[in-house]
PDB file of C-alpha atoms in Angstrom:
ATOM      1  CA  UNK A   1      91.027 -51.941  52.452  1.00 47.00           C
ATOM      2  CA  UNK A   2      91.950 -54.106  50.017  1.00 47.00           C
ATOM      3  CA  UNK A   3      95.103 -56.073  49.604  1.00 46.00           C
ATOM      4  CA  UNK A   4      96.554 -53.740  47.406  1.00 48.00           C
ATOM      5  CA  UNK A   5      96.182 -50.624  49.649  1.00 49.00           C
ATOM      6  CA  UNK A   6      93.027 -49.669  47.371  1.00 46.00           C
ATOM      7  CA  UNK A   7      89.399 -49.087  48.630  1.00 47.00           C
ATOM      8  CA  UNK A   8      86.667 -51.649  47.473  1.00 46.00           C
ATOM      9  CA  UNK A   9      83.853 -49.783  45.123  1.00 47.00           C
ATOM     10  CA  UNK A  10      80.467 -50.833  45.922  1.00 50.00           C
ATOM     11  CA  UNK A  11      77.268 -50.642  43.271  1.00 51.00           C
ATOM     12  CA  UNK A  12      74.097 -50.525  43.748  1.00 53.00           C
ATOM     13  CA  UNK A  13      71.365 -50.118  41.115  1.00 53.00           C
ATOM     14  CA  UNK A  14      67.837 -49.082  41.282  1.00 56.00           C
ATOM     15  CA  UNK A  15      65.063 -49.456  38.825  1.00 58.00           C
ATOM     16  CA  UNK A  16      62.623 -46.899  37.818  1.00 49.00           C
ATOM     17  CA  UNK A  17      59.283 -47.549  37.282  1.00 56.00           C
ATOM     18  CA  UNK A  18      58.026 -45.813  34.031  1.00 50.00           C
ATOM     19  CA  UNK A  19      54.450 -45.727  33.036  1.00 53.00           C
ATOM     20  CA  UNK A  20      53.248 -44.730  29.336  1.00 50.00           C
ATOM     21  CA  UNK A  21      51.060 -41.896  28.630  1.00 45.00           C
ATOM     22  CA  UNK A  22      48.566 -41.458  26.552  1.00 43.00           C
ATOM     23  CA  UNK A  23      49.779 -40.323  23.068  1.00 42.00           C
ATOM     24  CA  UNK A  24      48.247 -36.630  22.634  1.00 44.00           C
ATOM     25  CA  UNK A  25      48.290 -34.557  19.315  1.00 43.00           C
ATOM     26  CA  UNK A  26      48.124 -30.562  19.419  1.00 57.00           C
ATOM     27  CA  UNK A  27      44.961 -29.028  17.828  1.00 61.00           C
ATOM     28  CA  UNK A  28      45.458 -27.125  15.821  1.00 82.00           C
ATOM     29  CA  UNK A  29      42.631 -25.346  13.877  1.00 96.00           C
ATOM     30  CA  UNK A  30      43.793 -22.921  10.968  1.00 98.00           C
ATOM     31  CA  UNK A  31      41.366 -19.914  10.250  1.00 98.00           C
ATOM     32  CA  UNK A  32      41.627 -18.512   6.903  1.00 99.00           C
ATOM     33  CA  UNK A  33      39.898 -16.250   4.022  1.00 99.00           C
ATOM     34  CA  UNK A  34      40.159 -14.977   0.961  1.00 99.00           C
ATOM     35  CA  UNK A  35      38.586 -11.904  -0.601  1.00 99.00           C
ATOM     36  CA  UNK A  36      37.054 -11.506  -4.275  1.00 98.00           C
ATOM     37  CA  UNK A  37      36.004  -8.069  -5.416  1.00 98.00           C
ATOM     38  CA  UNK A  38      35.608  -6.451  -9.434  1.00 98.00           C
ATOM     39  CA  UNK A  39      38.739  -5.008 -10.044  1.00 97.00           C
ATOM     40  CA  UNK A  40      37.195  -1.748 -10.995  1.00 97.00           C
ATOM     41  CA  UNK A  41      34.132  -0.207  -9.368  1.00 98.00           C
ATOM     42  CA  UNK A  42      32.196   3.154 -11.217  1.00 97.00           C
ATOM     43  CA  UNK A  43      32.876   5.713  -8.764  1.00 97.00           C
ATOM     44  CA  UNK A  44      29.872   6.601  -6.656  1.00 96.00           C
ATOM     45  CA  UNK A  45      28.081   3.461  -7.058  1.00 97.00           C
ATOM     46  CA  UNK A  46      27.696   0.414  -4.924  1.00 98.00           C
ATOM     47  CA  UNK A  47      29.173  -2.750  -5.480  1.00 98.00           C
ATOM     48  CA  UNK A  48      29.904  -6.027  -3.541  1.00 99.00           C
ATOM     49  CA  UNK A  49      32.591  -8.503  -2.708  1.00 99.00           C
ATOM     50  CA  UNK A  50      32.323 -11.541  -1.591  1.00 99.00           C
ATOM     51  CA  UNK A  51      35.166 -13.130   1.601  1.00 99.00           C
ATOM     52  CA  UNK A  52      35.520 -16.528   1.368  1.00 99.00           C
ATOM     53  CA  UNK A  53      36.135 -18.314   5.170  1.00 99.00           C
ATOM     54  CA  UNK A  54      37.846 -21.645   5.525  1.00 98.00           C
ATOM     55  CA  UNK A  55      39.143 -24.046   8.116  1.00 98.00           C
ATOM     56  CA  UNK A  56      42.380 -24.606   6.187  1.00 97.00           C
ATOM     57  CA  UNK A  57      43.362 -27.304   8.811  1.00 96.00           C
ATOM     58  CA  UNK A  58      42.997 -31.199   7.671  1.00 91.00           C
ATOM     59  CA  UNK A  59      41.553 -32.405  10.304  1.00 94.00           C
ATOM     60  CA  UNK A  60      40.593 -30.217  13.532  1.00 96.00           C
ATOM     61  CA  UNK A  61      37.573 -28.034  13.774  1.00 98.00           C
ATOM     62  CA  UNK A  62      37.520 -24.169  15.033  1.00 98.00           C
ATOM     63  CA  UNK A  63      35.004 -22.817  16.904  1.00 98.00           C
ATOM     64  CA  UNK A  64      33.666 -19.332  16.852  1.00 98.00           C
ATOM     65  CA  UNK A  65      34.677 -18.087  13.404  1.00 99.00           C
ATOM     66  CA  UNK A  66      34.244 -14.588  12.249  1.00 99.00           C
ATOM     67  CA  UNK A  67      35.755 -12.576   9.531  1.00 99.00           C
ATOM     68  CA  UNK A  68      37.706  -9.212  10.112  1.00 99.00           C
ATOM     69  CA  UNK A  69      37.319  -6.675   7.173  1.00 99.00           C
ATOM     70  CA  UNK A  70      39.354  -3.432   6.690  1.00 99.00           C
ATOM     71  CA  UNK A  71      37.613  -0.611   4.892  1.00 98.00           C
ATOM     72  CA  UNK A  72      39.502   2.171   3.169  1.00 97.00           C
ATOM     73  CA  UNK A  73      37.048   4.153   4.344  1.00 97.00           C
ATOM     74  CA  UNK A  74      39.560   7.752   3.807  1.00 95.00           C
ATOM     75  CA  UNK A  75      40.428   6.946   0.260  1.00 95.00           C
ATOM     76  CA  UNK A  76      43.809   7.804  -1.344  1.00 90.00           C
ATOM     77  CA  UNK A  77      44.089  10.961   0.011  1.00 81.00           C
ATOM     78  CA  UNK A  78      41.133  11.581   2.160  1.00 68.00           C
ATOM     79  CA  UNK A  79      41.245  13.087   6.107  1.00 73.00           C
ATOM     80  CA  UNK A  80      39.313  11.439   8.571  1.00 72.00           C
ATOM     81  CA  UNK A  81      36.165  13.276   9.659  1.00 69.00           C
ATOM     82  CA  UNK A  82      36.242  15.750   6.029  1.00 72.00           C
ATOM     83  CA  UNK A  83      37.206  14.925   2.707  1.00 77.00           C
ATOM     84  CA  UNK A  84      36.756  11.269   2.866  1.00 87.00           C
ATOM     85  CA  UNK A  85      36.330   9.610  -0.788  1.00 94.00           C
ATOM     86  CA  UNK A  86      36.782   5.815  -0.117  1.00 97.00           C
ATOM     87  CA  UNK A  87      34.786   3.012   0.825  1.00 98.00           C
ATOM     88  CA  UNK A  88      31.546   2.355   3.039  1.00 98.00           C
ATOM     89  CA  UNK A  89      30.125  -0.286   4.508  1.00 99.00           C
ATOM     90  CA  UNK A  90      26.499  -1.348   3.767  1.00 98.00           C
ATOM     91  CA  UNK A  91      25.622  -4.849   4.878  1.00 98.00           C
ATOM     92  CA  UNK A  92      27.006  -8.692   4.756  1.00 99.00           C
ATOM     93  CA  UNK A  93      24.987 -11.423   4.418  1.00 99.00           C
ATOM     94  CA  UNK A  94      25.737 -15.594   4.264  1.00 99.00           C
ATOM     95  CA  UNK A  95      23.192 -17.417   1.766  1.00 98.00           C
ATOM     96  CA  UNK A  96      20.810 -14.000   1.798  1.00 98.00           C
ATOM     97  CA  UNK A  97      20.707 -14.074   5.387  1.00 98.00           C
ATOM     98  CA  UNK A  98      21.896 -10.960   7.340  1.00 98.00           C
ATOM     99  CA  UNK A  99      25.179 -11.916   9.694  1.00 97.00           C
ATOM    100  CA  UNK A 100      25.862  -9.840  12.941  1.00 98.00           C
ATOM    101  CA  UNK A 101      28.159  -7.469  12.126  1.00 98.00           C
ATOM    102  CA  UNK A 102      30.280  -4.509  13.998  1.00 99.00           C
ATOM    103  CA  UNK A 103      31.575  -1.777  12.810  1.00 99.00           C
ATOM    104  CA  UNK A 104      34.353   0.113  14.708  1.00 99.00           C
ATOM    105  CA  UNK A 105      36.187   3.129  13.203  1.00 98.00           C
ATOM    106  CA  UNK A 106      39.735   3.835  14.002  1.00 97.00           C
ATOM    107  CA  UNK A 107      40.788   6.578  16.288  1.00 97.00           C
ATOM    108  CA  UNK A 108      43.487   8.767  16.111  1.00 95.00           C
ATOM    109  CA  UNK A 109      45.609   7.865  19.168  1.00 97.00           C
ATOM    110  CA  UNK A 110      49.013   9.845  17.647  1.00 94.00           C
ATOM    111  CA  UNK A 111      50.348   9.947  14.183  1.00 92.00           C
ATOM    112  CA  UNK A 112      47.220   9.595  12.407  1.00 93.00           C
ATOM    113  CA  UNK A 113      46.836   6.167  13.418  1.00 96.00           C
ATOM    114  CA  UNK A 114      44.673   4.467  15.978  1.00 97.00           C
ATOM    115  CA  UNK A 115      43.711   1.003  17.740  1.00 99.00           C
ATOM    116  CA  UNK A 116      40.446  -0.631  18.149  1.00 99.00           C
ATOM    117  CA  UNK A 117      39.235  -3.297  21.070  1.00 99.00           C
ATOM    118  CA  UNK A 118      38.275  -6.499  19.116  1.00 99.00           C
ATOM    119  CA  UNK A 119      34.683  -8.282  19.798  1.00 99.00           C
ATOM    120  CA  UNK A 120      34.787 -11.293  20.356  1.00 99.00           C
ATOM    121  CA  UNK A 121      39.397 -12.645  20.213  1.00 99.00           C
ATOM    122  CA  UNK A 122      41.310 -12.146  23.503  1.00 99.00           C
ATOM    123  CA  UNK A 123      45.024 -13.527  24.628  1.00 98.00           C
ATOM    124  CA  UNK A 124      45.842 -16.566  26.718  1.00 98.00           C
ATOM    125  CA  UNK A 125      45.159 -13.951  29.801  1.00 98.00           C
ATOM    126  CA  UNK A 126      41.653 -13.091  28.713  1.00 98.00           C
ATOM    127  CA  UNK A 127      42.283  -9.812  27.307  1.00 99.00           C
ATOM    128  CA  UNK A 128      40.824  -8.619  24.159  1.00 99.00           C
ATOM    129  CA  UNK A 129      42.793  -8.026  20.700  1.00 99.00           C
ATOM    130  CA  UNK A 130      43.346  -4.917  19.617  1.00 99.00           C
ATOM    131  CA  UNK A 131      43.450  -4.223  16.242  1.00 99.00           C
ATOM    132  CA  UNK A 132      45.541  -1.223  14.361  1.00 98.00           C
ATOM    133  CA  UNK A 133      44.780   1.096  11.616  1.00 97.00           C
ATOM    134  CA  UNK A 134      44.390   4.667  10.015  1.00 96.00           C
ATOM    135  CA  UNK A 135      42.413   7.110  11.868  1.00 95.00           C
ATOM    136  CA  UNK A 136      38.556   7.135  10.366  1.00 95.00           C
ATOM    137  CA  UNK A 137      39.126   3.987   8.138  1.00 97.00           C
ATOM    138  CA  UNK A 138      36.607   1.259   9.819  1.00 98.00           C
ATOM    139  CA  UNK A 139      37.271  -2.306  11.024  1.00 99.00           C
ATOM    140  CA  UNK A 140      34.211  -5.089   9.704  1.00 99.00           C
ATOM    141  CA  UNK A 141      33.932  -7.936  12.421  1.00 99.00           C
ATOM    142  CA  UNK A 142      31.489 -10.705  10.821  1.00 99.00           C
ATOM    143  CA  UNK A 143      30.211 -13.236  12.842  1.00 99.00           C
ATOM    144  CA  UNK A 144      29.720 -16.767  11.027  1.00 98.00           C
ATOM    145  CA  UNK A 145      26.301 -18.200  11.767  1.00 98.00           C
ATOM    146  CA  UNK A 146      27.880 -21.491  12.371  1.00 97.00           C
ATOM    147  CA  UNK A 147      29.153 -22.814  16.437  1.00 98.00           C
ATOM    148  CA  UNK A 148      32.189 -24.249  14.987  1.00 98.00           C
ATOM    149  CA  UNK A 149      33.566 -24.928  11.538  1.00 98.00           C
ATOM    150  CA  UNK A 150      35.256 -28.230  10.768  1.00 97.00           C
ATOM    151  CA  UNK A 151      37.779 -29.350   8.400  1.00 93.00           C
ATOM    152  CA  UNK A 152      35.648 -30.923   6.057  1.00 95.00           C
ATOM    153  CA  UNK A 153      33.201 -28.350   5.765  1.00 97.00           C
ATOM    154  CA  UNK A 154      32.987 -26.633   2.259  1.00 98.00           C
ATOM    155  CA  UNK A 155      34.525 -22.898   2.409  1.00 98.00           C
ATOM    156  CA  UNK A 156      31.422 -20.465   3.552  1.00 99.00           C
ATOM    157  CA  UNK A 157      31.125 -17.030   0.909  1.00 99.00           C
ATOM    158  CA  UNK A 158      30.150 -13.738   2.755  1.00 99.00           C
ATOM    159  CA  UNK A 159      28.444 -11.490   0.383  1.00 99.00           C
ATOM    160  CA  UNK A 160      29.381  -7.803   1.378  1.00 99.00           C
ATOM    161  CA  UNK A 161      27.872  -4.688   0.079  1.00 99.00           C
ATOM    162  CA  UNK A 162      29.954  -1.676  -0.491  1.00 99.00           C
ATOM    163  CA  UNK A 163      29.519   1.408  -1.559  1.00 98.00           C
ATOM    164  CA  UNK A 164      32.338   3.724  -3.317  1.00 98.00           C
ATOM    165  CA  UNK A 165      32.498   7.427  -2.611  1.00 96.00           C
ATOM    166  CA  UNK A 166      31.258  10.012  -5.651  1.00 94.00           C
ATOM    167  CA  UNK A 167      35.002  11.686  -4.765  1.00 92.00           C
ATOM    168  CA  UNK A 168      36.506   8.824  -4.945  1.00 95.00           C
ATOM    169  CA  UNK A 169      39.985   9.453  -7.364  1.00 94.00           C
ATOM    170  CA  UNK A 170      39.743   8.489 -10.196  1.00 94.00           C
ATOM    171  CA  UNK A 171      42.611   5.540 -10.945  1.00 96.00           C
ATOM    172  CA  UNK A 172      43.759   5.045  -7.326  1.00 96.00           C
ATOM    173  CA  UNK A 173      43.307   1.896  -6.062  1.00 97.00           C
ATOM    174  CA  UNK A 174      41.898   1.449  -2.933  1.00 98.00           C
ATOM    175  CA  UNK A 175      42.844  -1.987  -0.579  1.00 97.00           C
ATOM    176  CA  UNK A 176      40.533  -4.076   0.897  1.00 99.00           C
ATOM    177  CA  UNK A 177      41.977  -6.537   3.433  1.00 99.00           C
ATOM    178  CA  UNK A 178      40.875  -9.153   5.403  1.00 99.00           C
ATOM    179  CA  UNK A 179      42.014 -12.105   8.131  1.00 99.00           C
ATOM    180  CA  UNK A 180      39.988 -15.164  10.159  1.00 99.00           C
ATOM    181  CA  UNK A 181      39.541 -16.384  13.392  1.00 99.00           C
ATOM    182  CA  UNK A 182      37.889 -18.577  15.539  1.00 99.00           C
ATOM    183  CA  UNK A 183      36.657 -17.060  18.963  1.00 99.00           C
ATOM    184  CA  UNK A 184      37.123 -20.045  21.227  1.00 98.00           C
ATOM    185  CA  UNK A 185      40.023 -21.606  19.291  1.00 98.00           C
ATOM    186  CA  UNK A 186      40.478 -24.939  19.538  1.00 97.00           C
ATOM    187  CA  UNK A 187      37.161 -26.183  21.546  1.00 96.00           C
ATOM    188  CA  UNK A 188      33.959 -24.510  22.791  1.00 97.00           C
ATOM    189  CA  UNK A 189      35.051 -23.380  25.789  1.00 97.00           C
ATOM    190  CA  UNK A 190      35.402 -19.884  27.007  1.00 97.00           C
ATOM    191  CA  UNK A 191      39.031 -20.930  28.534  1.00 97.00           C
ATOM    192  CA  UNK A 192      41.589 -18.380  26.851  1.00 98.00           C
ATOM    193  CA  UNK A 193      44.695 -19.523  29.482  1.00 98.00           C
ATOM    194  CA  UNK A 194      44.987 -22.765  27.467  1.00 97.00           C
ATOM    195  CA  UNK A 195      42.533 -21.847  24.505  1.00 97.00           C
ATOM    196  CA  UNK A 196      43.323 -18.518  23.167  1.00 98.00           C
ATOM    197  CA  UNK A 197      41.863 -17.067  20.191  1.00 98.00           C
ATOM    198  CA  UNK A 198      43.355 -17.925  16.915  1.00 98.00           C
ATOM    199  CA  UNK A 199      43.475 -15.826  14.324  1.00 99.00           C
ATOM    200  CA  UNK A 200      45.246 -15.654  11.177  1.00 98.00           C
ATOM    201  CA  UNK A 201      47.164 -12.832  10.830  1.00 98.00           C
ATOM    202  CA  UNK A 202      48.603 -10.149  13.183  1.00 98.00           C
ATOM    203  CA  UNK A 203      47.527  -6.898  14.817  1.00 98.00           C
ATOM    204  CA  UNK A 204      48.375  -3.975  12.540  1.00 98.00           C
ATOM    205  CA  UNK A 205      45.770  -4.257   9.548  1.00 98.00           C
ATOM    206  CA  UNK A 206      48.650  -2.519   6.950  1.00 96.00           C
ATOM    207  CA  UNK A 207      50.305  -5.822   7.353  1.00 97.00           C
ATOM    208  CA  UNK A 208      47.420  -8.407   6.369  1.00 99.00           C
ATOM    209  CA  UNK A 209      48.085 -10.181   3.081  1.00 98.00           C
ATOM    210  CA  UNK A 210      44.442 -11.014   2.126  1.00 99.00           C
ATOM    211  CA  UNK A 211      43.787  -8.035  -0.407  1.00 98.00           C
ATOM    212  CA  UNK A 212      41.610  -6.999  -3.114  1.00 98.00           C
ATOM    213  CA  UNK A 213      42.790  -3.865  -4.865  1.00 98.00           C
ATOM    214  CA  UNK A 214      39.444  -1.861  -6.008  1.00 98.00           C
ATOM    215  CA  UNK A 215      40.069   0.922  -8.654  1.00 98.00           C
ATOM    216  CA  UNK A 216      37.509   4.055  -8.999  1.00 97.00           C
ATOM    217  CA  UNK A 217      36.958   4.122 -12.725  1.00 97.00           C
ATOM    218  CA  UNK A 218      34.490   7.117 -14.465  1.00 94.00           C
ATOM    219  CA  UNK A 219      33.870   5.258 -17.803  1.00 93.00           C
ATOM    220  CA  UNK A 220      33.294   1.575 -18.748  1.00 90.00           C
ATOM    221  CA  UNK A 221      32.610   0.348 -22.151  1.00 90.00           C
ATOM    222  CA  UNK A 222      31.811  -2.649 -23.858  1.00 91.00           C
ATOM    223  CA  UNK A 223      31.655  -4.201 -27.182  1.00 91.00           C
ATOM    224  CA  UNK A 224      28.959  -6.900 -28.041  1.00 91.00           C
ATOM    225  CA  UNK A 225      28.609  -8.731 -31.410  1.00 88.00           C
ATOM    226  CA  UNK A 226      24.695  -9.125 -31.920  1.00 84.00           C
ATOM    227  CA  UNK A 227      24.834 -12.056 -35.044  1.00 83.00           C
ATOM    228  CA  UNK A 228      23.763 -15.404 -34.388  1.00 82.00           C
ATOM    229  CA  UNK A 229      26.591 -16.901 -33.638  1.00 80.00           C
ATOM    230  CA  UNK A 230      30.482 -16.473 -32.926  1.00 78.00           C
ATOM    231  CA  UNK A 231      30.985 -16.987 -36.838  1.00 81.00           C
ATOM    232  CA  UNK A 232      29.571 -15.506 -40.253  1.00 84.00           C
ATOM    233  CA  UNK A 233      30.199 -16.316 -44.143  1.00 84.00           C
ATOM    234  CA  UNK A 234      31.651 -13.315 -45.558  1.00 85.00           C
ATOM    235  CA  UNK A 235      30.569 -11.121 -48.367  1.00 86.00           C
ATOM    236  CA  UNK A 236      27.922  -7.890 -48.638  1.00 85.00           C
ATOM    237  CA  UNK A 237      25.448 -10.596 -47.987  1.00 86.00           C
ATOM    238  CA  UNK A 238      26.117 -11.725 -44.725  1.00 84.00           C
ATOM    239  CA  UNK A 239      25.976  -8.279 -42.730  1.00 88.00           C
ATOM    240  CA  UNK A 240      26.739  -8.178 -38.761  1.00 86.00           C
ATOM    241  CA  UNK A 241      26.327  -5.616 -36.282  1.00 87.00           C
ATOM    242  CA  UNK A 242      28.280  -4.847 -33.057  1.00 87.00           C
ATOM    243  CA  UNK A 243      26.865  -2.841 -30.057  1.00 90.00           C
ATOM    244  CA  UNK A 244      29.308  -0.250 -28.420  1.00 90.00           C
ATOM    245  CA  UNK A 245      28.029   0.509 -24.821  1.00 90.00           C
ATOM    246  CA  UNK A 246      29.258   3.272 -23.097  1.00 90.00           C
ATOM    247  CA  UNK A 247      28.385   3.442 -19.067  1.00 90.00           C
ATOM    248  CA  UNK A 248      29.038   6.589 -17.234  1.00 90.00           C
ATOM    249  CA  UNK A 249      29.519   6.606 -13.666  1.00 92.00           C
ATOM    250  CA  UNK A 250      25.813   8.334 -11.555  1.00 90.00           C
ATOM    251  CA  UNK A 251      26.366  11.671 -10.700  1.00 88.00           C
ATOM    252  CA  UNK A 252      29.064  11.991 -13.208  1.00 87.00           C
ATOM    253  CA  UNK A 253      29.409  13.954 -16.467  1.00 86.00           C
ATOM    254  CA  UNK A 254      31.285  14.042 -19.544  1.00 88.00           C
ATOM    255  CA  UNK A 255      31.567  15.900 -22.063  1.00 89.00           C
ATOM    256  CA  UNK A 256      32.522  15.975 -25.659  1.00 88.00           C
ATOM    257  CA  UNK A 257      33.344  12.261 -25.286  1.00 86.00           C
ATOM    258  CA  UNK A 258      34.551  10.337 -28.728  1.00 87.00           C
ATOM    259  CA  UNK A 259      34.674   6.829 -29.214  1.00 88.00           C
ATOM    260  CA  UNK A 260      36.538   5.507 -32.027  1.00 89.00           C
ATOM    261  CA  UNK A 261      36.235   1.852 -33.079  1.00 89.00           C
ATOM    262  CA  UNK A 262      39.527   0.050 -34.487  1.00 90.00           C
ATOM    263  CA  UNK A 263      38.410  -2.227 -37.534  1.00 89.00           C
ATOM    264  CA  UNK A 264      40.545  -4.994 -38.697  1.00 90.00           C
ATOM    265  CA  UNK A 265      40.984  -4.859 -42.121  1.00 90.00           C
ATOM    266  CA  UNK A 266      38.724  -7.995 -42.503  1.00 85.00           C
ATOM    267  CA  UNK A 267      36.087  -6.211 -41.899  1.00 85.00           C
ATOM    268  CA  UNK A 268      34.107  -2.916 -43.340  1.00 86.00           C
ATOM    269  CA  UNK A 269      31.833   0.034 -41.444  1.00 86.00           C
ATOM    270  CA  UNK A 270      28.582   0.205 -43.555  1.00 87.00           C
ATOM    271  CA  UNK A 271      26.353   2.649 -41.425  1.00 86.00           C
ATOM    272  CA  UNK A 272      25.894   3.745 -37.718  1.00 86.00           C
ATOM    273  CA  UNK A 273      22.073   2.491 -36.815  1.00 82.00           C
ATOM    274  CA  UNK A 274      21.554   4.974 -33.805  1.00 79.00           C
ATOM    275  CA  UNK A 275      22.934   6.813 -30.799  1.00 81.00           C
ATOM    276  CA  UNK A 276      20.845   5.982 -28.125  1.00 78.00           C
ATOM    277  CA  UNK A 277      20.297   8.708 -26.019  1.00 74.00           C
ATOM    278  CA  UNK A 278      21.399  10.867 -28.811  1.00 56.00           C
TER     279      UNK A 278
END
């Protein structure tokens, strides 16, 4: 006790011994793609697209890329299994070489939609992606021929032939879509638990917001000016000619079809050469 009646405090310090680690940075590899396709395809002809993969991070690589595809497969209206009038699948191919491809086609598991087991991605606990869509449209997985794809590697174009149904409606567009991924994730090993698969967007293919609208068309037509160049003098000397062509979708028909040709007032109609096939 101390004079005053009070108790003494003791202290006492102790020292921690603190060792550095080793600065780490998360990986972080960023799958990505784009899709190009003609806005308007003749309806019962083929046609292609092209998806464009990327490594969109700056500096890590991915390994295992592939490229999902989502093919409208019903149409606008169609039923799975009868009445389909969308799009098919024909091939894919990187620099004319033929990729490995699968093809899976949505079941119906309830409400006329359905899930498919993915290929090659799985979750941290090793279990394979599912992916979800309408029953009878078709999921594209495309393999990349590469092991891994790095940041500074220039973006890799899949060619991909389609084909478009001959019921196809006429005027309703029909959505491709499309997302990335890398198989292995961040390295090469098979180790989902700390390595997952990595893929760009989620599991319901409605909801992927890589798309190219392709609209069934029956008639294309085009205008080509056959002078010598993209100018003329003027006068009855200096006579030009266009070329109207009119393409009509195979299988197709039509009838009583008129074309009329709006002339600015700069220039006059002089004679019709030919109708070929007349």
């Amino acid at each position: 006790m101390s004079r005053n009646g009070l108790s003494s405090r003791h202290s006492s310090t102790r020292r921690f011994q603190v060792e550095s680690l080793e600065d780490r940075r998360l990986l972080a590899a960023q799958p990505a793609v784009a899709l190009s396709a003609p806005a308007q395809v003749m309806i019962g002809e083929d046609f292609q697209i092209t998806a464009t993969f990327d490594n969109a991070d700056a500096t890590d690589p991915g390994f295992g890329p592939f490229v999902d595809l989502y093919i409208p497969v019903n149409g606008s209206d169609g039923v799975a299994g009868s009445g389909v009038d969308g799009i098919a699948f024909s091939g894919a191919n990187y620099l004319g070489a033929s990729i490995a491809t699968t093809l899976l086609t949505f079941p119906d598991d309830g409400g006329g939609f359905g899930s498919v087991v993915h290929p090659y991605a799985v979750d941290a606990t090793g279990t394979p992606l599912t992916v979800l869509g309408a029953a009878g449209d078709q999921l594209a997985v495309l393999q990349l021929p590469f092991g891994s794809f790095t940041a500074e590697q220039p973006p890799a174009d899949i060619v991909i032939d389609m084909h478009l149904s001959n019921l196809a409606d006429l005027g309703q567009p029909l959505n491709l879509r499309a997302r990335a991924g890398f198989e292995f994730g961040n390295d090469a090993l098979a180790n989902p638990s700390v390595d997952p698969s990595l893929v760009s967007a989620g599991t319901s293919a409605s909801g992927w917001t890589v798309a190219a609208p392709v609209e069934p068309t029956l008639i294309q037509l085009r205008k080509i000016y056959s002078g010598p160049e993209d100018e003329t003098a003027t006068g009855p000397n200096f006579p030009r000619q266009y070329t109207i062509e009119i393409d009509v979708a195979d299988g197709q028909t039509v009838t009583n079809l008129d074309v009329v040709d709006l002339l600015p007032n700069n220039l006059e109609a002089i004679s019709i050469d030919s109708i070929l096939p007349s």
